[in-house]
Coordinates of C-alpha atoms in Angstrom, one line a residue:
M57 CA 188.0 269.3 184.7
A58 CA 187.2 266.7 182.0
L59 CA 189.6 264.3 183.7
Y60 CA 187.8 264.8 187.0
L61 CA 184.3 264.2 185.4
G62 CA 185.7 261.1 183.7
L63 CA 186.9 259.8 187.0
V64 CA 183.6 260.5 188.7
Q65 CA 181.8 258.7 185.9
L66 CA 184.2 255.8 186.1
F67 CA 183.7 255.4 189.8
K68 CA 179.9 255.7 189.4
R69 CA 179.9 253.0 186.8
K70 CA 182.1 250.7 188.9
K71 CA 179.8 251.3 191.9
E72 CA 176.8 250.5 189.7
E73 CA 178.4 247.3 188.4
K74 CA 179.3 246.2 191.9
R75 CA 175.7 246.8 193.0
H76 CA 174.4 244.9 190.0
R77 CA 176.7 241.9 190.7
E78 CA 175.6 241.9 194.3
E79 CA 171.9 241.8 193.2
E80 CA 172.6 238.9 190.9
R81 CA 174.4 237.0 193.6
L82 CA 171.5 237.5 196.0
E83 CA 169.0 236.4 193.3
Q84 CA 171.1 233.2 192.7
E85 CA 171.2 232.5 196.4
A86 CA 167.4 232.9 196.6
I87 CA 166.9 230.6 193.6
Q88 CA 169.2 228.0 195.2
K89 CA 167.3 228.2 198.5
Q90 CA 164.0 227.8 196.7
D91 CA 165.3 224.8 194.8
A92 CA 166.5 223.2 198.0
E93 CA 163.1 223.9 199.7
I94 CA 161.3 222.4 196.6
K95 CA 163.5 219.3 196.8
D96 CA 162.9 218.9 200.5
L97 CA 159.1 219.3 200.1
S98 CA 159.2 216.7 197.3
N99 CA 161.1 214.3 199.6
Q100 CA 158.6 214.9 202.4
T101 CA 155.7 214.2 200.0
E102 CA 157.3 210.9 198.9
K103 CA 157.8 209.9 202.5
A104 CA 154.2 210.8 203.4
E105 CA 152.9 208.8 200.4
H106 CA 155.0 205.8 201.5
L107 CA 153.9 206.1 205.1
G108 CA 150.3 206.2 203.8
T109 CA 150.8 203.0 201.9
I110 CA 152.3 201.3 204.9
N111 CA 149.4 202.5 207.0
E112 CA 146.9 201.1 204.6
V113 CA 148.7 197.7 204.6
L114 CA 148.8 197.6 208.4
V115 CA 145.2 198.5 208.8
K116 CA 144.2 195.7 206.4
A117 CA 146.4 193.3 208.2
L118 CA 144.9 194.3 211.5
E119 CA 141.4 193.9 210.1
A120 CA 142.2 190.5 208.7
E121 CA 143.7 189.4 212.1
K122 CA 140.7 190.7 213.9
E123 CA 138.3 188.8 211.6
K124 CA 140.4 185.7 212.0
S125 CA 140.4 186.1 215.8
E126 CA 136.6 186.7 215.9
G127 CA 136.1 183.7 213.7
S128 CA 138.1 181.4 215.9
D129 CA 136.3 182.8 219.0
E130 CA 132.9 181.9 217.5
Q131 CA 134.0 178.4 216.7
E132 CA 134.9 177.7 220.3

């Protein structure tokens, strides 16, 4: 009977260890996924900032060109 109880406890312990390893694996996957999402969002932020800078430069260039064009129209 003691052997039977020992085997039952052994199987329960192994089952619990397996469940614990599975939980740890799932947690690691979730952490890796979150890290990837954070990196992606960081890249998107950098791209958005870069595009914003490009936009500002283009707007200033267009304004300068417009002023230049209006100035030459007034002289004619």
